[in-house]
């Protein structure tokens, strides 16, 4: 189970929102690149970036901050002699040229959310043009997918869209429970598992992480296809220590792998 720190970008700053409300933004750092270095020093093996302004505007708005983070990640990897550290980004990505520019600039994955729901043909084209690098972001409330920075609720069921987009060839799905995002009330394990069971591609959980108990609960069901969880307000406010939580997740993963499968004698 991989823990992925979130760096949400608003007006060039690192912030956290409550339930996607731009008016409820808490600024945690005015230097996103420095925040990226902080999480890497804490043991992060991947970073999750969101261009919040872009998500509402429908076009990139924080490219300068994204570039500074990519540089910081590359510098950290070189200084510490580690392999490439993947960085994924979502928010306001609506065309293939933007995807190509971002990937050429050093991003590993592009997350397509609103555009995937409103223009499935674009998602299909993106998956074909950039195989293995397109992740779909499905943000939902009560099982219905939301779009436009969570400001609009569609009539689409999460599972139906996930199965459709899996057929397009997307690499993974980031599933966010809007009602829990930024509230630190616990991950919606049941809904996340239900989605993971409906598709064969990996699910990245998001929304509601509060403490180590949430990480342990996800580790218990990771065999369903949940490979990672995005951590936001919990690691910024200190209710979850990223380094110790990742080590605990590694320990539980190793334990689960060593357990005999049901119905065998363990030999």
mmCIF file with all atom_site columns, C-alpha atoms in Angstrom, residues 87-234:
data_model
loop_
_atom_site.group_PDB
_atom_site.id
_atom_site.type_symbol
_atom_site.label_atom_id
_atom_site.label_alt_id
_atom_site.label_comp_id
_atom_site.label_asym_id
_atom_site.label_entity_id
_atom_site.label_seq_id
_atom_site.pdbx_PDB_ins_code
_atom_site.Cartn_x
_atom_site.Cartn_y
_atom_site.Cartn_z
_atom_site.occupancy
_atom_site.B_iso_or_equiv
_atom_site.pdbx_formal_charge
_atom_site.auth_seq_id
_atom_site.auth_comp_id
_atom_site.auth_asym_id
_atom_site.auth_atom_id
_atom_site.pdbx_PDB_model_num
ATOM 1   C CA . UNK A 1 87  ? 4.562   12.634 -9.979  1.00 0.00 ? 87  UNK A CA 1
ATOM 2   C CA . UNK A 1 88  ? 0.932   12.674 -11.087 1.00 0.00 ? 88  UNK A CA 1
ATOM 3   C CA . UNK A 1 89  ? -1.228  15.707 -11.827 1.00 0.00 ? 89  UNK A CA 1
ATOM 4   C CA . UNK A 1 90  ? -4.885  16.438 -12.311 1.00 0.00 ? 90  UNK A CA 1
ATOM 5   C CA . UNK A 1 91  ? -6.985  19.571 -12.711 1.00 0.00 ? 91  UNK A CA 1
ATOM 6   C CA . UNK A 1 92  ? -8.037  21.431 -15.838 1.00 0.00 ? 92  UNK A CA 1
ATOM 7   C CA . UNK A 1 93  ? -6.529  19.048 -18.374 1.00 0.00 ? 93  UNK A CA 1
ATOM 8   C CA . UNK A 1 94  ? -8.803  19.077 -21.396 1.00 0.00 ? 94  UNK A CA 1
ATOM 9   C CA . UNK A 1 95  ? -6.679  18.444 -24.494 1.00 0.00 ? 95  UNK A CA 1
ATOM 10  C CA . UNK A 1 96  ? -3.908  16.215 -25.828 1.00 0.00 ? 96  UNK A CA 1
ATOM 11  C CA . UNK A 1 97  ? -1.463  19.094 -26.294 1.00 0.00 ? 97  UNK A CA 1
ATOM 12  C CA . UNK A 1 98  ? -1.603  19.896 -22.577 1.00 0.00 ? 98  UNK A CA 1
ATOM 13  C CA . UNK A 1 99  ? -1.011  16.254 -21.699 1.00 0.00 ? 99  UNK A CA 1
ATOM 14  C CA . UNK A 1 100 ? 1.966   16.045 -24.030 1.00 0.00 ? 100 UNK A CA 1
ATOM 15  C CA . UNK A 1 101 ? 3.454   19.253 -22.655 1.00 0.00 ? 101 UNK A CA 1
ATOM 16  C CA . UNK A 1 102 ? 3.140   18.063 -19.067 1.00 0.00 ? 102 UNK A CA 1
ATOM 17  C CA . UNK A 1 103 ? 4.544   14.614 -19.761 1.00 0.00 ? 103 UNK A CA 1
ATOM 18  C CA . UNK A 1 104 ? 7.440   16.059 -21.739 1.00 0.00 ? 104 UNK A CA 1
ATOM 19  C CA . UNK A 1 105 ? 8.042   18.351 -18.773 1.00 0.00 ? 105 UNK A CA 1
ATOM 20  C CA . UNK A 1 106 ? 8.623   15.444 -16.432 1.00 0.00 ? 106 UNK A CA 1
ATOM 21  C CA . UNK A 1 107 ? 5.272   14.294 -15.082 1.00 0.00 ? 107 UNK A CA 1
ATOM 22  C CA . UNK A 1 108 ? 4.751   10.525 -14.941 1.00 0.00 ? 108 UNK A CA 1
ATOM 23  C CA . UNK A 1 109 ? 0.954   10.393 -14.981 1.00 0.00 ? 109 UNK A CA 1
ATOM 24  C CA . UNK A 1 110 ? -1.895  12.671 -15.985 1.00 0.00 ? 110 UNK A CA 1
ATOM 25  C CA . UNK A 1 111 ? -5.226  12.439 -14.182 1.00 0.00 ? 111 UNK A CA 1
ATOM 26  C CA . UNK A 1 112 ? -8.329  13.178 -16.233 1.00 0.00 ? 112 UNK A CA 1
ATOM 27  C CA . UNK A 1 113 ? -11.543 13.777 -14.321 1.00 0.00 ? 113 UNK A CA 1
ATOM 28  C CA . UNK A 1 114 ? -14.229 16.129 -15.584 1.00 0.00 ? 114 UNK A CA 1
ATOM 29  C CA . UNK A 1 115 ? -13.129 15.783 -19.207 1.00 0.00 ? 115 UNK A CA 1
ATOM 30  C CA . UNK A 1 116 ? -13.399 11.987 -18.979 1.00 0.00 ? 116 UNK A CA 1
ATOM 31  C CA . UNK A 1 117 ? -17.028 12.253 -17.912 1.00 0.00 ? 117 UNK A CA 1
ATOM 32  C CA . UNK A 1 118 ? -18.054 15.022 -20.297 1.00 0.00 ? 118 UNK A CA 1
ATOM 33  C CA . UNK A 1 119 ? -15.973 13.944 -23.279 1.00 0.00 ? 119 UNK A CA 1
ATOM 34  C CA . UNK A 1 120 ? -15.221 10.204 -23.164 1.00 0.00 ? 120 UNK A CA 1
ATOM 35  C CA . UNK A 1 121 ? -13.811 10.383 -26.679 1.00 0.00 ? 121 UNK A CA 1
ATOM 36  C CA . UNK A 1 122 ? -11.026 12.638 -25.404 1.00 0.00 ? 122 UNK A CA 1
ATOM 37  C CA . UNK A 1 123 ? -10.159 10.119 -22.686 1.00 0.00 ? 123 UNK A CA 1
ATOM 38  C CA . UNK A 1 124 ? -10.116 7.320  -25.248 1.00 0.00 ? 124 UNK A CA 1
ATOM 39  C CA . UNK A 1 125 ? -7.756  9.318  -27.457 1.00 0.00 ? 125 UNK A CA 1
ATOM 40  C CA . UNK A 1 126 ? -5.524  10.159 -24.485 1.00 0.00 ? 126 UNK A CA 1
ATOM 41  C CA . UNK A 1 127 ? -5.234  6.524  -23.415 1.00 0.00 ? 127 UNK A CA 1
ATOM 42  C CA . UNK A 1 128 ? -4.320  5.563  -26.972 1.00 0.00 ? 128 UNK A CA 1
ATOM 43  C CA . UNK A 1 129 ? -1.780  8.373  -27.417 1.00 0.00 ? 129 UNK A CA 1
ATOM 44  C CA . UNK A 1 130 ? -0.134  8.016  -24.003 1.00 0.00 ? 130 UNK A CA 1
ATOM 45  C CA . UNK A 1 131 ? -0.498  4.365  -22.938 1.00 0.00 ? 131 UNK A CA 1
ATOM 46  C CA . UNK A 1 132 ? 0.294   3.634  -19.310 1.00 0.00 ? 132 UNK A CA 1
ATOM 47  C CA . UNK A 1 133 ? 0.289   7.298  -18.313 1.00 0.00 ? 133 UNK A CA 1
ATOM 48  C CA . UNK A 1 134 ? -3.400  8.199  -18.070 1.00 0.00 ? 134 UNK A CA 1
ATOM 49  C CA . UNK A 1 135 ? -5.258  7.867  -14.779 1.00 0.00 ? 135 UNK A CA 1
ATOM 50  C CA . UNK A 1 136 ? -8.970  8.580  -14.441 1.00 0.00 ? 136 UNK A CA 1
ATOM 51  C CA . UNK A 1 137 ? -10.190 10.606 -11.489 1.00 0.00 ? 137 UNK A CA 1
ATOM 52  C CA . UNK A 1 138 ? -13.687 9.682  -10.369 1.00 0.00 ? 138 UNK A CA 1
ATOM 53  C CA . UNK A 1 139 ? -15.040 11.949 -7.650  1.00 0.00 ? 139 UNK A CA 1
ATOM 54  C CA . UNK A 1 140 ? -18.349 10.870 -6.227  1.00 0.00 ? 140 UNK A CA 1
ATOM 55  C CA . UNK A 1 141 ? -21.005 11.538 -3.654  1.00 0.00 ? 141 UNK A CA 1
ATOM 56  C CA . UNK A 1 142 ? -23.531 8.852  -2.792  1.00 0.00 ? 142 UNK A CA 1
ATOM 57  C CA . UNK A 1 143 ? -22.294 6.800  -5.744  1.00 0.00 ? 143 UNK A CA 1
ATOM 58  C CA . UNK A 1 144 ? -22.832 9.569  -8.322  1.00 0.00 ? 144 UNK A CA 1
ATOM 59  C CA . UNK A 1 145 ? -19.903 11.143 -10.171 1.00 0.00 ? 145 UNK A CA 1
ATOM 60  C CA . UNK A 1 146 ? -19.264 14.876 -9.748  1.00 0.00 ? 146 UNK A CA 1
ATOM 61  C CA . UNK A 1 147 ? -17.533 17.178 -12.233 1.00 0.00 ? 147 UNK A CA 1
ATOM 62  C CA . UNK A 1 148 ? -16.204 20.735 -12.585 1.00 0.00 ? 148 UNK A CA 1
ATOM 63  C CA . UNK A 1 149 ? -14.213 20.829 -9.380  1.00 0.00 ? 149 UNK A CA 1
ATOM 64  C CA . UNK A 1 150 ? -17.006 18.906 -7.638  1.00 0.00 ? 150 UNK A CA 1
ATOM 65  C CA . UNK A 1 151 ? -19.427 21.789 -8.246  1.00 0.00 ? 151 UNK A CA 1
ATOM 66  C CA . UNK A 1 152 ? -21.801 19.685 -10.374 1.00 0.00 ? 152 UNK A CA 1
ATOM 67  C CA . UNK A 1 153 ? -23.271 16.256 -9.678  1.00 0.00 ? 153 UNK A CA 1
ATOM 68  C CA . UNK A 1 154 ? -23.877 14.071 -12.713 1.00 0.00 ? 154 UNK A CA 1
ATOM 69  C CA . UNK A 1 155 ? -26.278 11.185 -13.033 1.00 0.00 ? 155 UNK A CA 1
ATOM 70  C CA . UNK A 1 156 ? -23.515 8.701  -13.777 1.00 0.00 ? 156 UNK A CA 1
ATOM 71  C CA . UNK A 1 157 ? -22.827 5.784  -11.464 1.00 0.00 ? 157 UNK A CA 1
ATOM 72  C CA . UNK A 1 158 ? -19.180 5.421  -10.425 1.00 0.00 ? 158 UNK A CA 1
ATOM 73  C CA . UNK A 1 159 ? -18.968 1.705  -11.179 1.00 0.00 ? 159 UNK A CA 1
ATOM 74  C CA . UNK A 1 160 ? -20.524 2.081  -14.641 1.00 0.00 ? 160 UNK A CA 1
ATOM 75  C CA . UNK A 1 161 ? -18.036 4.753  -15.684 1.00 0.00 ? 161 UNK A CA 1
ATOM 76  C CA . UNK A 1 162 ? -15.104 2.899  -14.155 1.00 0.00 ? 162 UNK A CA 1
ATOM 77  C CA . UNK A 1 163 ? -15.854 -0.211 -16.180 1.00 0.00 ? 163 UNK A CA 1
ATOM 78  C CA . UNK A 1 164 ? -16.290 1.850  -19.324 1.00 0.00 ? 164 UNK A CA 1
ATOM 79  C CA . UNK A 1 165 ? -13.014 3.705  -18.846 1.00 0.00 ? 165 UNK A CA 1
ATOM 80  C CA . UNK A 1 166 ? -11.140 0.519  -17.992 1.00 0.00 ? 166 UNK A CA 1
ATOM 81  C CA . UNK A 1 167 ? -12.009 -0.640 -21.484 1.00 0.00 ? 167 UNK A CA 1
ATOM 82  C CA . UNK A 1 168 ? -10.345 2.471  -22.875 1.00 0.00 ? 168 UNK A CA 1
ATOM 83  C CA . UNK A 1 169 ? -7.029  1.400  -21.373 1.00 0.00 ? 169 UNK A CA 1
ATOM 84  C CA . UNK A 1 170 ? -6.575  3.814  -18.475 1.00 0.00 ? 170 UNK A CA 1
ATOM 85  C CA . UNK A 1 171 ? -3.773  2.909  -16.061 1.00 0.00 ? 171 UNK A CA 1
ATOM 86  C CA . UNK A 1 172 ? -5.648  3.317  -12.770 1.00 0.00 ? 172 UNK A CA 1
ATOM 87  C CA . UNK A 1 173 ? -8.552  5.107  -11.094 1.00 0.00 ? 173 UNK A CA 1
ATOM 88  C CA . UNK A 1 174 ? -8.334  7.674  -8.319  1.00 0.00 ? 174 UNK A CA 1
ATOM 89  C CA . UNK A 1 175 ? -11.582 7.348  -6.379  1.00 0.00 ? 175 UNK A CA 1
ATOM 90  C CA . UNK A 1 176 ? -12.514 10.230 -4.100  1.00 0.00 ? 176 UNK A CA 1
ATOM 91  C CA . UNK A 1 177 ? -15.474 10.345 -1.770  1.00 0.00 ? 177 UNK A CA 1
ATOM 92  C CA . UNK A 1 178 ? -16.347 14.053 -1.870  1.00 0.00 ? 178 UNK A CA 1
ATOM 93  C CA . UNK A 1 179 ? -18.338 13.938 1.340   1.00 0.00 ? 179 UNK A CA 1
ATOM 94  C CA . UNK A 1 180 ? -15.244 12.806 3.231   1.00 0.00 ? 180 UNK A CA 1
ATOM 95  C CA . UNK A 1 181 ? -12.495 14.741 1.483   1.00 0.00 ? 181 UNK A CA 1
ATOM 96  C CA . UNK A 1 182 ? -10.715 17.133 3.811   1.00 0.00 ? 182 UNK A CA 1
ATOM 97  C CA . UNK A 1 183 ? -12.970 16.161 6.706   1.00 0.00 ? 183 UNK A CA 1
ATOM 98  C CA . UNK A 1 184 ? -10.684 13.443 8.151   1.00 0.00 ? 184 UNK A CA 1
ATOM 99  C CA . UNK A 1 185 ? -13.688 11.311 9.063   1.00 0.00 ? 185 UNK A CA 1
ATOM 100 C CA . UNK A 1 186 ? -12.280 8.069  7.719   1.00 0.00 ? 186 UNK A CA 1
ATOM 101 C CA . UNK A 1 187 ? -12.042 6.485  4.287   1.00 0.00 ? 187 UNK A CA 1
ATOM 102 C CA . UNK A 1 188 ? -15.188 5.066  2.703   1.00 0.00 ? 188 UNK A CA 1
ATOM 103 C CA . UNK A 1 189 ? -13.800 1.534  2.682   1.00 0.00 ? 189 UNK A CA 1
ATOM 104 C CA . UNK A 1 190 ? -17.017 -0.134 1.566   1.00 0.00 ? 190 UNK A CA 1
ATOM 105 C CA . UNK A 1 191 ? -17.488 2.033  -1.532  1.00 0.00 ? 191 UNK A CA 1
ATOM 106 C CA . UNK A 1 192 ? -13.796 1.831  -2.432  1.00 0.00 ? 192 UNK A CA 1
ATOM 107 C CA . UNK A 1 193 ? -13.798 -1.957 -2.211  1.00 0.00 ? 193 UNK A CA 1
ATOM 108 C CA . UNK A 1 194 ? -16.998 -2.163 -4.241  1.00 0.00 ? 194 UNK A CA 1
ATOM 109 C CA . UNK A 1 195 ? -15.346 -0.162 -7.011  1.00 0.00 ? 195 UNK A CA 1
ATOM 110 C CA . UNK A 1 196 ? -12.123 -2.175 -6.855  1.00 0.00 ? 196 UNK A CA 1
ATOM 111 C CA . UNK A 1 197 ? -14.068 -5.418 -7.191  1.00 0.00 ? 197 UNK A CA 1
ATOM 112 C CA . UNK A 1 198 ? -15.855 -4.117 -10.290 1.00 0.00 ? 198 UNK A CA 1
ATOM 113 C CA . UNK A 1 199 ? -12.659 -3.493 -12.296 1.00 0.00 ? 199 UNK A CA 1
ATOM 114 C CA . UNK A 1 200 ? -9.279  -5.155 -12.757 1.00 0.00 ? 200 UNK A CA 1
ATOM 115 C CA . UNK A 1 201 ? -7.139  -2.003 -12.888 1.00 0.00 ? 201 UNK A CA 1
ATOM 116 C CA . UNK A 1 202 ? -5.689  -0.541 -9.666  1.00 0.00 ? 202 UNK A CA 1
ATOM 117 C CA . UNK A 1 203 ? -7.711  1.778  -7.457  1.00 0.00 ? 203 UNK A CA 1
ATOM 118 C CA . UNK A 1 204 ? -6.114  4.695  -5.614  1.00 0.00 ? 204 UNK A CA 1
ATOM 119 C CA . UNK A 1 205 ? -8.240  5.634  -2.611  1.00 0.00 ? 205 UNK A CA 1
ATOM 120 C CA . UNK A 1 206 ? -8.762  9.260  -1.667  1.00 0.00 ? 206 UNK A CA 1
ATOM 121 C CA . UNK A 1 207 ? -10.755 11.286 0.807   1.00 0.00 ? 207 UNK A CA 1
ATOM 122 C CA . UNK A 1 208 ? -11.154 11.071 4.573   1.00 0.00 ? 208 UNK A CA 1
ATOM 123 C CA . UNK A 1 209 ? -7.812  9.678  5.751   1.00 0.00 ? 209 UNK A CA 1
ATOM 124 C CA . UNK A 1 210 ? -7.326  10.691 9.373   1.00 0.00 ? 210 UNK A CA 1
ATOM 125 C CA . UNK A 1 211 ? -5.076  8.295  11.227  1.00 0.00 ? 211 UNK A CA 1
ATOM 126 C CA . UNK A 1 212 ? -2.991  5.142  11.027  1.00 0.00 ? 212 UNK A CA 1
ATOM 127 C CA . UNK A 1 213 ? -6.201  3.160  11.550  1.00 0.00 ? 213 UNK A CA 1
ATOM 128 C CA . UNK A 1 214 ? -7.410  4.258  8.120   1.00 0.00 ? 214 UNK A CA 1
ATOM 129 C CA . UNK A 1 215 ? -4.157  3.083  6.549   1.00 0.00 ? 215 UNK A CA 1
ATOM 130 C CA . UNK A 1 216 ? -4.413  -0.257 8.332   1.00 0.00 ? 216 UNK A CA 1
ATOM 131 C CA . UNK A 1 217 ? -8.029  -0.653 7.212   1.00 0.00 ? 217 UNK A CA 1
ATOM 132 C CA . UNK A 1 218 ? -6.999  -0.110 3.596   1.00 0.00 ? 218 UNK A CA 1
ATOM 133 C CA . UNK A 1 219 ? -4.114  -2.561 3.939   1.00 0.00 ? 219 UNK A CA 1
ATOM 134 C CA . UNK A 1 220 ? -6.636  -5.166 5.065   1.00 0.00 ? 220 UNK A CA 1
ATOM 135 C CA . UNK A 1 221 ? -8.471  -4.883 1.727   1.00 0.00 ? 221 UNK A CA 1
ATOM 136 C CA . UNK A 1 222 ? -5.618  -4.083 -0.632  1.00 0.00 ? 222 UNK A CA 1
ATOM 137 C CA . UNK A 1 223 ? -5.898  -7.538 -2.182  1.00 0.00 ? 223 UNK A CA 1
ATOM 138 C CA . UNK A 1 224 ? -9.167  -6.350 -3.718  1.00 0.00 ? 224 UNK A CA 1
ATOM 139 C CA . UNK A 1 225 ? -7.108  -4.098 -5.983  1.00 0.00 ? 225 UNK A CA 1
ATOM 140 C CA . UNK A 1 226 ? -6.535  -0.983 -3.880  1.00 0.00 ? 226 UNK A CA 1
ATOM 141 C CA . UNK A 1 227 ? -2.857  -0.210 -4.352  1.00 0.00 ? 227 UNK A CA 1
ATOM 142 C CA . UNK A 1 228 ? -2.480  3.282  -2.897  1.00 0.00 ? 228 UNK A CA 1
ATOM 143 C CA . UNK A 1 229 ? -4.107  6.048  -0.880  1.00 0.00 ? 229 UNK A CA 1
ATOM 144 C CA . UNK A 1 230 ? -3.777  9.799  -1.243  1.00 0.00 ? 230 UNK A CA 1
ATOM 145 C CA . UNK A 1 231 ? -3.125  11.633 2.009   1.00 0.00 ? 231 UNK A CA 1
ATOM 146 C CA . UNK A 1 232 ? -3.917  15.305 2.466   1.00 0.00 ? 232 UNK A CA 1
ATOM 147 C CA . UNK A 1 233 ? -5.068  17.198 5.508   1.00 0.00 ? 233 UNK A CA 1
ATOM 148 C CA . UNK A 1 234 ? -4.115  14.360 7.875   1.00 0.00 ? 234 UNK A CA 1
#
